[in-house]
Coordinates of C-alpha atoms and ligand atoms in Angstrom, one line a residue:
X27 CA 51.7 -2.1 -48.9
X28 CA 49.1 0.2 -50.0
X29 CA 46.8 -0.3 -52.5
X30 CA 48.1 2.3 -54.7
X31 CA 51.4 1.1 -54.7
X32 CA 49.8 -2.7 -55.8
X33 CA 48.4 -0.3 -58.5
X34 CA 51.0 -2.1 -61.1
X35 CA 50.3 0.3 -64.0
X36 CA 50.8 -3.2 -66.1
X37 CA 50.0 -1.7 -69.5
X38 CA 47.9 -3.5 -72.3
X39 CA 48.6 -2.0 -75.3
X40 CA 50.4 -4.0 -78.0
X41 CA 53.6 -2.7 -77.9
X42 CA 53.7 -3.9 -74.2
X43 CA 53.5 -7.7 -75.7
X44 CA 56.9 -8.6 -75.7
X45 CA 57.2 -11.8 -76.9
X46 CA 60.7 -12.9 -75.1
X47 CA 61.4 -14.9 -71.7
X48 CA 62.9 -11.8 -70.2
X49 CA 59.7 -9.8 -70.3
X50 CA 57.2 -12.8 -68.6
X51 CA 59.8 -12.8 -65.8
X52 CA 59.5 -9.3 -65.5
X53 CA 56.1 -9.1 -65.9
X54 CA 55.8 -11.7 -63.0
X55 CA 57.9 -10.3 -60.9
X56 CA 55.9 -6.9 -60.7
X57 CA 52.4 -9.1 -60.5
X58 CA 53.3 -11.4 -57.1
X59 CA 52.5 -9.1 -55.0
X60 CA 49.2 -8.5 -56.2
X61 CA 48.1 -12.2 -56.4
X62 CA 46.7 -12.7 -53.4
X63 CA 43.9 -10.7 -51.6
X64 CA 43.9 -8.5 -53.8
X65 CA 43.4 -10.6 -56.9
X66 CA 40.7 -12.6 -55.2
X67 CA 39.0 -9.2 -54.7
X68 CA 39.5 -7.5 -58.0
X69 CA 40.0 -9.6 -60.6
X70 CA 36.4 -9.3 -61.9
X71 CA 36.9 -5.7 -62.6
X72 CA 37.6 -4.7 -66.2
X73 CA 38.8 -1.3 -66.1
X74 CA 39.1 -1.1 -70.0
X75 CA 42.3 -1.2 -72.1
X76 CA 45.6 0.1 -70.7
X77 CA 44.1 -0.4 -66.5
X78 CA 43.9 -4.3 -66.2
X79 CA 47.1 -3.8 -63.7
X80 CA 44.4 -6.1 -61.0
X81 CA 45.0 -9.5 -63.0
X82 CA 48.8 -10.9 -64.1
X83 CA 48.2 -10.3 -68.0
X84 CA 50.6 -13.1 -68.5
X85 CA 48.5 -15.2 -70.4
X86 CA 50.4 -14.7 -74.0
X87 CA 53.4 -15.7 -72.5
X88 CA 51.9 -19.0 -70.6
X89 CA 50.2 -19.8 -74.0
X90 CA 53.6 -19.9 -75.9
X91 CA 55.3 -21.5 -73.0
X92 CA 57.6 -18.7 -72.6
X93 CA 56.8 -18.9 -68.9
X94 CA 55.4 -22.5 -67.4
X95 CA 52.7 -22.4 -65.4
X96 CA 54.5 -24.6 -62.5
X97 CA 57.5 -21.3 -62.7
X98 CA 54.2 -18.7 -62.2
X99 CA 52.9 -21.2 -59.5
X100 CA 55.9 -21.6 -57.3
X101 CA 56.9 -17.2 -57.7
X102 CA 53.1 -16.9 -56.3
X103 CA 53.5 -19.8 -53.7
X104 CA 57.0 -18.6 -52.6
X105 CA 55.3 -15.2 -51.6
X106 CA 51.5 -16.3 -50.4
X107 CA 50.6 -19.5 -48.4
X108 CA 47.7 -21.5 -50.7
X109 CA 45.1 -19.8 -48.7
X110 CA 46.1 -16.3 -49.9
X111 CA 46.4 -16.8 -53.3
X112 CA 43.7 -19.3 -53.9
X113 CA 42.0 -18.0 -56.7
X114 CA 44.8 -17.1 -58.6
X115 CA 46.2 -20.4 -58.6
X116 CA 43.2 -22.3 -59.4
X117 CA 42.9 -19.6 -62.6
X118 CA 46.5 -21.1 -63.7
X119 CA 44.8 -24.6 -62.9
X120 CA 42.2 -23.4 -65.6
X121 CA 44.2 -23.6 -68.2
X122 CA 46.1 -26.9 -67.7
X123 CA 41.9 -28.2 -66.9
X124 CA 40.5 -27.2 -70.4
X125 CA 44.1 -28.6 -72.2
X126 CA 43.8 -31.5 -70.2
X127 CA 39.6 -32.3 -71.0
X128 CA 40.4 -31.2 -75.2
X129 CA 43.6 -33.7 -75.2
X130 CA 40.5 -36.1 -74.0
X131 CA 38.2 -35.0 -76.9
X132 CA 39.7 -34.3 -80.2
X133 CA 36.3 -34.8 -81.5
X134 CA 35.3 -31.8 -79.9
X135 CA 38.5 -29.5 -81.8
X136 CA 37.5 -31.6 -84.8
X137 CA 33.8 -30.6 -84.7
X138 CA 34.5 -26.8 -84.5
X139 CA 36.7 -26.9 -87.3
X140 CA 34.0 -28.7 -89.3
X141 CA 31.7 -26.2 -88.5
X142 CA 33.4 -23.4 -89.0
X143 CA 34.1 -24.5 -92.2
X144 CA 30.3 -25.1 -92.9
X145 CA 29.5 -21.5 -91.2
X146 CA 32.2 -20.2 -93.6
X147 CA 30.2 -21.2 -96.3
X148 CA 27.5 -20.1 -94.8
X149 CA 28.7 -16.6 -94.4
X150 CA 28.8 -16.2 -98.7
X151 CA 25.0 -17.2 -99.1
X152 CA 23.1 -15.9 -96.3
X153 CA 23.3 -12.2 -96.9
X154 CA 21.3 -11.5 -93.2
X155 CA 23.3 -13.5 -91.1
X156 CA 26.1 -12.1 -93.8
X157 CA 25.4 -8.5 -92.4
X158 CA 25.3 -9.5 -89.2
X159 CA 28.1 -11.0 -88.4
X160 CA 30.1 -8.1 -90.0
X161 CA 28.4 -5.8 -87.8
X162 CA 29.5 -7.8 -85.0
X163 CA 33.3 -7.8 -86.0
X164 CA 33.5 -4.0 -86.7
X165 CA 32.2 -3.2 -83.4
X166 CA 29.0 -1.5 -85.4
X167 CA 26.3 -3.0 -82.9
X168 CA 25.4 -0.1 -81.9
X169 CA 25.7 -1.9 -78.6
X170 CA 28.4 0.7 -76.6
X171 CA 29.9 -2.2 -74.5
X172 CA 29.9 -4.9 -76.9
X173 CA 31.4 -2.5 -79.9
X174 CA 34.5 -1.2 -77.6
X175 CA 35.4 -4.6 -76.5
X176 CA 35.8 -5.1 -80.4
X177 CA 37.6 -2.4 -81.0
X178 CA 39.7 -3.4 -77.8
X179 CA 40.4 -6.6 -78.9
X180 CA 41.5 -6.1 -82.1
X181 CA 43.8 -3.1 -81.1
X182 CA 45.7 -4.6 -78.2
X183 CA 45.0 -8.8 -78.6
X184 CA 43.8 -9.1 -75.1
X185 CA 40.6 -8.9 -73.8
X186 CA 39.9 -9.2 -69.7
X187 CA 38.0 -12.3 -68.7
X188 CA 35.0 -11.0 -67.6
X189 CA 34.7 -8.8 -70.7
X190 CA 35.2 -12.2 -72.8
X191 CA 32.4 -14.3 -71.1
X192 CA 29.9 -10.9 -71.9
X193 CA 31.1 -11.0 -74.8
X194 CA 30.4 -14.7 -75.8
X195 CA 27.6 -14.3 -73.8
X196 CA 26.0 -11.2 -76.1
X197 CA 27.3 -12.7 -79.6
X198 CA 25.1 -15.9 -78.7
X199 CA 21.9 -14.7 -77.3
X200 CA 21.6 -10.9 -77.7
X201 CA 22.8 -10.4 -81.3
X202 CA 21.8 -14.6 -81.9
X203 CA 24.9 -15.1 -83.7
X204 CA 26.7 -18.8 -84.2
X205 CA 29.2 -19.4 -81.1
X206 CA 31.8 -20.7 -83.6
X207 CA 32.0 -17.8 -85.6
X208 CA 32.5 -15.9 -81.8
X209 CA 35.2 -18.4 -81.1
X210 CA 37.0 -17.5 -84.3
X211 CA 36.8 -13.8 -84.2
X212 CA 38.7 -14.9 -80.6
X213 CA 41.0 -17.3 -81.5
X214 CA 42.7 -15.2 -84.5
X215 CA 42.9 -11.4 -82.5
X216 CA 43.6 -12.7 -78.8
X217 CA 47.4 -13.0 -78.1
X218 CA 46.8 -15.4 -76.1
X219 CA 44.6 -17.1 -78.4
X220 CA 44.5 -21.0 -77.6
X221 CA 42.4 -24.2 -79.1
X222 CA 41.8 -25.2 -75.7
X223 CA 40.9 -22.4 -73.5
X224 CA 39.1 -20.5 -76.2
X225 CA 36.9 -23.3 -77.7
X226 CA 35.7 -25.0 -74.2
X227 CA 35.1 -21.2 -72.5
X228 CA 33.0 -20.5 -75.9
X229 CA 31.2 -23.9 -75.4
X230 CA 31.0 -23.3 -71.6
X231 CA 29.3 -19.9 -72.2
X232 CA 26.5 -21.9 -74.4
X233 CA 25.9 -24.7 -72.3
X234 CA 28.2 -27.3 -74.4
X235 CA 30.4 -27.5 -71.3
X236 CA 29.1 -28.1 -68.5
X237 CA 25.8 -29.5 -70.0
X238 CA 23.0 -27.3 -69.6
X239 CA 24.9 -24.5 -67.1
X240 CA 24.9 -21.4 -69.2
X241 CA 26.1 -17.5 -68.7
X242 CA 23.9 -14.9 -69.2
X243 CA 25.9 -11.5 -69.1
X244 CA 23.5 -9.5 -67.1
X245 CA 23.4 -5.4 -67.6
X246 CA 23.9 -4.5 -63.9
X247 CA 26.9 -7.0 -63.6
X248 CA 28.5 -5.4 -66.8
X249 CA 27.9 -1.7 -64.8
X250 CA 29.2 -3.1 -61.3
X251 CA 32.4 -4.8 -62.8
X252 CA 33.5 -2.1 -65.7
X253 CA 32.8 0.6 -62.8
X254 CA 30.1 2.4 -64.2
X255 CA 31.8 2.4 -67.6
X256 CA 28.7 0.8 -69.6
X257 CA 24.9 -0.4 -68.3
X258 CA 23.7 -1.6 -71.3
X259 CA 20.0 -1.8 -69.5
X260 CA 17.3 -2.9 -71.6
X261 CA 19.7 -3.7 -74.4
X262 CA 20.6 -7.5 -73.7
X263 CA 18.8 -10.8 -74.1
X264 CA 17.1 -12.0 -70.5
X265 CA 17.1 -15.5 -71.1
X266 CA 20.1 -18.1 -72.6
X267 CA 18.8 -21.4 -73.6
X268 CA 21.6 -24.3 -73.5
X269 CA 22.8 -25.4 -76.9
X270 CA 22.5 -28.5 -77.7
X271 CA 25.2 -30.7 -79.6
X272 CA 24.1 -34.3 -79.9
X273 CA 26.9 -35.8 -81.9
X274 CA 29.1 -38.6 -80.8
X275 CA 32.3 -37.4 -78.3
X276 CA 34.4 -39.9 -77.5
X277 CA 36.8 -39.8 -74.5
X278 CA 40.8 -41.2 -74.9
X279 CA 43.0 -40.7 -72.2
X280 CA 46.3 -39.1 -73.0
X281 CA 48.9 -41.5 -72.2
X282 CA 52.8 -40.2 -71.6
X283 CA 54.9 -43.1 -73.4
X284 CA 58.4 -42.4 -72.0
X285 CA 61.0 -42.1 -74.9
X286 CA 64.5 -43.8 -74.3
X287 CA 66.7 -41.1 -76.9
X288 CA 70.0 -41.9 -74.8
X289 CA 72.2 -43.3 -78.0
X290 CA 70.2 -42.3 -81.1
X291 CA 70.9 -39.3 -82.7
X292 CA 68.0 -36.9 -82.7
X293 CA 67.3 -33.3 -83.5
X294 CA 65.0 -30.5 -81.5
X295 CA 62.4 -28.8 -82.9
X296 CA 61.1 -25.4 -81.6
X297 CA 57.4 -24.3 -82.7
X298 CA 55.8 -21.1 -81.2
X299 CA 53.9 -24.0 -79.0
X300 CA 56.4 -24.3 -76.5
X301 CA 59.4 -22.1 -76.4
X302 CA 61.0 -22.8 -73.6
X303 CA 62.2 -26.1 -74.7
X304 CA 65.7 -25.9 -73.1
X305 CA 63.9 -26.8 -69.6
X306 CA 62.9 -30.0 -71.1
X307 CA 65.2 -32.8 -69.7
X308 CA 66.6 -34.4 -72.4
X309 CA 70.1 -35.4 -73.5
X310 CA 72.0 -33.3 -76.0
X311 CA 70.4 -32.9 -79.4
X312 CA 72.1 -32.9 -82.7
X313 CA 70.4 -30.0 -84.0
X314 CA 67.9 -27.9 -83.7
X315 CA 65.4 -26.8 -86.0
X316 CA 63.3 -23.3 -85.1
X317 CA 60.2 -23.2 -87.2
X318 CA 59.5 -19.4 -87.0
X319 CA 56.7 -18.8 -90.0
X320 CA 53.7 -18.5 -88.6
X321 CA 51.1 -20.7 -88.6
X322 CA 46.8 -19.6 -89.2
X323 CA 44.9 -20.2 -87.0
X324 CA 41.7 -19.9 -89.6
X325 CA 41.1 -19.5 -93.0
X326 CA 40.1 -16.0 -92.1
X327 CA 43.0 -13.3 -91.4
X328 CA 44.8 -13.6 -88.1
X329 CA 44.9 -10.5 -86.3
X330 CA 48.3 -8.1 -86.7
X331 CA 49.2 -8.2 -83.1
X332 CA 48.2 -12.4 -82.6
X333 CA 50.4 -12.7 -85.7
X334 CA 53.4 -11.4 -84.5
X335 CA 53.6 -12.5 -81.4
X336 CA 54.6 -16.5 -82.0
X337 CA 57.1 -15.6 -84.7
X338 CA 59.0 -13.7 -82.0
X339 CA 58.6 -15.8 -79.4
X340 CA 60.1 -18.1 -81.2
X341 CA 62.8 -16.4 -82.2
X342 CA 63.6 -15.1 -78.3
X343 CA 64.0 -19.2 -77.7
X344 CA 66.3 -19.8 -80.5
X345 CA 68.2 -16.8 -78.9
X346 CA 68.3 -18.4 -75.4
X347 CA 68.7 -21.8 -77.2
X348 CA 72.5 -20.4 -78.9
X349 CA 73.6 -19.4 -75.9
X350 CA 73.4 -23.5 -74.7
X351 CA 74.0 -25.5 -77.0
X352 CA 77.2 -25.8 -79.3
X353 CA 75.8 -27.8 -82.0
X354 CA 73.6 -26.1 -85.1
X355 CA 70.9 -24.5 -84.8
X356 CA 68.8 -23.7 -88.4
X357 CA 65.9 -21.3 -88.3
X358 CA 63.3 -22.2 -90.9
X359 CA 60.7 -18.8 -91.6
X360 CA 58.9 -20.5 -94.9
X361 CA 55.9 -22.4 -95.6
X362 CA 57.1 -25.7 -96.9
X363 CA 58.0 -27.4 -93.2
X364 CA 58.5 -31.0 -95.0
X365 CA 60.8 -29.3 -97.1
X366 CA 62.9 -28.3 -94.4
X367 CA 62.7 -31.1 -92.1
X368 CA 63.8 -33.4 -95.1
X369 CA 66.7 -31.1 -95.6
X370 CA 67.5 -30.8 -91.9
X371 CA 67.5 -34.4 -91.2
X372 CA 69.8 -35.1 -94.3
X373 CA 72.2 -32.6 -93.0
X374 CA 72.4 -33.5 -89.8
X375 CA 72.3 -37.4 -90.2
X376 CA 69.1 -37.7 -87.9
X377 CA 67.1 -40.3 -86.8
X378 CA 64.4 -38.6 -85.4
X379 CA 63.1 -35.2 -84.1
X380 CA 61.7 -34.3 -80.8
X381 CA 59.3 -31.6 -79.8
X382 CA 57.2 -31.0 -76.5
X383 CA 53.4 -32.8 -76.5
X384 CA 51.8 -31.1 -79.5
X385 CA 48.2 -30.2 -78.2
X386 CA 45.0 -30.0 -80.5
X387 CA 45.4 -27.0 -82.8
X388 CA 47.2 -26.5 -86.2
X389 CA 50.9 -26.4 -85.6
X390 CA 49.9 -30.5 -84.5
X391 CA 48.4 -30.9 -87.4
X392 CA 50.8 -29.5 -89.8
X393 CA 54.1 -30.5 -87.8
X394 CA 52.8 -34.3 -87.5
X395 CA 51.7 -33.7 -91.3
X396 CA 55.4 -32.4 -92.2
X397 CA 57.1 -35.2 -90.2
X398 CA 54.9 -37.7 -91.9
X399 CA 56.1 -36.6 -96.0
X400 CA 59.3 -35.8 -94.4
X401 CA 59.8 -39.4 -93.6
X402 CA 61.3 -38.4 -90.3
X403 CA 59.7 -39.8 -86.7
X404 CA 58.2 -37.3 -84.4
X405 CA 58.3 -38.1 -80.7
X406 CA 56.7 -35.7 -78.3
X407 CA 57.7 -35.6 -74.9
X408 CA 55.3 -34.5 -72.2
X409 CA 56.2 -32.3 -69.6
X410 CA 55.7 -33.4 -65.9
X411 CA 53.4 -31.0 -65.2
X412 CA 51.1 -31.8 -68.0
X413 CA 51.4 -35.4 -67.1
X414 CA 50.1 -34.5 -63.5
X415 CA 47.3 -32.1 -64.5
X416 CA 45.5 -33.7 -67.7
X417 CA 44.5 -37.0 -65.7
X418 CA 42.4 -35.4 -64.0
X419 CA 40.9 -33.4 -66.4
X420 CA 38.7 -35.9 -67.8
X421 CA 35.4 -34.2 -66.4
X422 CA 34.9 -31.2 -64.4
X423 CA 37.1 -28.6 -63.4
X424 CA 36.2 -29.7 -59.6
X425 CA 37.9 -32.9 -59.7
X426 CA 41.3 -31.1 -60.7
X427 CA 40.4 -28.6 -58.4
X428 CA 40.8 -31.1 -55.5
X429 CA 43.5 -32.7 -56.5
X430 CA 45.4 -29.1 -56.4
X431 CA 47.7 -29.5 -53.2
X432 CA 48.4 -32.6 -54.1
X433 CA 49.6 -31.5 -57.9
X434 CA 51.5 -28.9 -56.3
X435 CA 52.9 -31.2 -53.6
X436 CA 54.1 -33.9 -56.5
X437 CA 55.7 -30.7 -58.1
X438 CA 57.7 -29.7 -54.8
X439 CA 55.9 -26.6 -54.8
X440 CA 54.4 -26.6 -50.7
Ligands
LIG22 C1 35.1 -16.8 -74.2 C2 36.5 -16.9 -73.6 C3 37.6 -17.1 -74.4 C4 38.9 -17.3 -73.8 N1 40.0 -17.6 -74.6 C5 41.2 -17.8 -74.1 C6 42.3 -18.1 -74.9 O1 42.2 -18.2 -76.1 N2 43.5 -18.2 -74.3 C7 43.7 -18.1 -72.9 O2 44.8 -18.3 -72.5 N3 42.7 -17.9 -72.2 C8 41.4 -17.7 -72.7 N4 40.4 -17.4 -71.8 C9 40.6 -17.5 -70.4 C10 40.9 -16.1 -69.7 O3 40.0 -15.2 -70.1 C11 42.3 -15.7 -69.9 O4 43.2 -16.7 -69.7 C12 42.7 -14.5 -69.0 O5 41.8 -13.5 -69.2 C13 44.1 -14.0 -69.3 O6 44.4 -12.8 -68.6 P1 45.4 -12.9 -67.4 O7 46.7 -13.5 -67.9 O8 45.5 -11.5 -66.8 O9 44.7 -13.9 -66.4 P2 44.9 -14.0 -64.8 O10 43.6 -13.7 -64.2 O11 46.1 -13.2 -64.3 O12 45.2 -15.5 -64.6 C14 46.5 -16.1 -64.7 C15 46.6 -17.2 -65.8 O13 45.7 -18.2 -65.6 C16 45.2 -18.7 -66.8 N5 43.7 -18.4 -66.8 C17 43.1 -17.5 -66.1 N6 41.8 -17.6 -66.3 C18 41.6 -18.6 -67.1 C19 40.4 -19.3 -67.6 N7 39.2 -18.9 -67.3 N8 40.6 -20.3 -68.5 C20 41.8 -20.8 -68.8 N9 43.0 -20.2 -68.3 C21 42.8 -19.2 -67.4 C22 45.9 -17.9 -67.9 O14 47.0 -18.6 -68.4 C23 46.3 -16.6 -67.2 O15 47.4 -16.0 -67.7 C24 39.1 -17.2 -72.4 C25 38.0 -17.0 -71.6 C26 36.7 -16.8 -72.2 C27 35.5 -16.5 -71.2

């Protein structure tokens, strides 16, 4: 095929994010065929909003679990040998590494939050740092690179990898800005935006990560990889120091407690943190529950296009969810989730409720919370591929990266 015709045309623009199933499968489907030498060619290249047809752009959809990574895996693998599409693959693996190494550290979520908080603060009394952070989130820099990727981002949600780690990269040691507050601005416009991948790549960008391995976005790298569209020579900083965080992390191993629900009488509950929960193999429910407010990710405002896109996705599940399953199915859009699991459970004589593994991030901590004053047990159940990835995800990525053929053999996928 020529290249022209692997041109996809895969638009960014936020109208393109359809949050349903429909629309990842699509979106796959017109991506396979680019996943393999291609991809490993092009995917550095950020062509600006509206051109990023040379990566998949279904990262919203993996995020909300519209679309599971082993279903993106095995459309790639059924088209390219392992060889071929290489890089793409181990990009999916990315994802499943920095869930896996968080689910190990909640100190490290826990920390972020407490200093956000503290920087939050910080914000109202330090009228300099005040100024320029404000800069920084209206894309007023002055820096032409840095201010369109702003502008990018909070117009379409997405932002192309390489544009995020220059990004990170200039927030921290060009316009000396904390990498918290970066991480923040991320997590509440990106579509995609996720506690795991967002945090760790911020905290990989400053050295946190990998200890002592920073990135330094580089002005002729920007040039070659936006193809000519910005050389911001001169303007960036030529050095990035590590960061140094000395406090306490401590490492627990996720463990996957197998739950026997045949004879009790259980509901399902559907957050925008996994809505594809039909493909979980479980026995028939006795309800299920769709929580479709959404849930902030900050105490700052979440970007329009970020916001709308679990709400939605959570309603295309309950959709896919009535067309399945006899029994009833209550959608719950307010605040108060304790006031309608108490409700739900009463109604539907329930036992318990079940959900997929809640990860670190806010819908955990305000669904456990809800379960807890709703008097109503919570058991998670962890999906296989989860369970195969997160083990080794305790250190680097190059442990899971070895253990990839074997993942994908244990998952019938070679
Ligand atoms: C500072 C920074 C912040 C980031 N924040 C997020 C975030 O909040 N949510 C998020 O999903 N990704 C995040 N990423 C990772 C990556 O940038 C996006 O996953 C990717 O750009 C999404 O575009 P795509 O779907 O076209 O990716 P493709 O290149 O087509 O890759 C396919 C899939 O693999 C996964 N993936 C690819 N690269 C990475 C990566 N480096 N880390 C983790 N997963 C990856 C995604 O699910 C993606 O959809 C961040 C990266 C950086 C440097």
């Amino acid at each position: 095929m020529s290249q022209s015709s692997l041109d996809l045309g895969l638009p960014s623009k936020a109208a393109d994010w359809n949050p349903t199933r429909d629309a990842a499968l699509s979106r796959l489907d017109r991506f396979v065929e680019a996943a393999g030498n291609q991809y490993a060619r092009q995917r550095n290249f950020d062509f600006g909003a509206g051109k990023h047809a040379k990566v998949s752009q279904l990262s919203p959809w993996i995020r909300h679990r519209l679309i599971q990574e082993e279903e993106v895996l095995a459309a790639i693998l059924d088209q390219h040998n392992l060889t071929t599409a290489e890089k793409f693959v181990q990009e999916v693996f990315w994802r499943g590494y920095f869930k896996g190494w968080l689910e190990h550290r909640p100190d490290v979520w826990q920390y972020y939050k407490h200093d956000l908080m503290q920087l939050f603060g910080q914000l109202d009394k330090d009228a300099s740092l005040a100024r320029r952070y404000d800069e920084a989130v209206e894309g007023r820099t002055g820096l032409a690179c840095f201010d369109a990727w702003v502008l990018e981002l909070t117009e379409t949600g997405y932002l192309h990898n390489h544009a995020r780690m220059w990004f990170a990269s200039i927030w921290t040691y060009t316009l000396n800005l904390p990498w918290q507050l970066g991480a923040d601005f991320f997590y509440r416009h990106l579509v995609d935006g996720d506690p795991a991948s967002n945090t760790c790549s911020w905290r990989w960008v400053c050295g946190l990560h990998t200890v002592g391995k920073t990135y330094l976005a580089r002005a002729s790298n920007i040039e070659k990889f936006t193809a000519g569209r910005f050389n911001p020579v001169s303007d960036l900083a030529n050095a990035a120091p590590a960061l140094e965080d000395l406090r306490p992390i401590h490492i627990n191993a996720p463990s996957f407690a197998s739950h026997d629900l045949s004879g009790r009488r259980f509901g399902l509950i559907i957050t925008e943190e996994d809505c594809s929960l039909a493909q979980l193999d479980l026995p028939r429910p006795a309800a299920v529950l769709v929580f479709s407010s959404r849930t902030e990710r900050s105490l700052k405002p979440l970007g329009a296009i970020a916001a709308r896109f679990g709400p939605l996705a959570v309603k295309d599940a309950m959709v896919r969810t009535q067309s399945g399953f006899d029994g009833p199915i209550s959608e719950y859009a307010d605040e108060n989730w304790a006031e309608a699991l108490r409700d739900w459970k009463n109604a539907n004589a329930l036992e318990a409720c079940v959900t997929s593994r809640l990860t670190q991030g806010p819908v955990q901590k305000r669904l456990r919370t809800a379960c807890r004053d709703a008097d109503i047990e919570l058991i998670q159940v962890t999906r296989r591929y989860d369970q195969l990835v997160w083990p080794n995800a305790k250190r680097g990525f190059f442990g899971l990266k070895k253990k990839i053929p074997a993942i994908l053999d244990g998952l019938g996928l070679t």
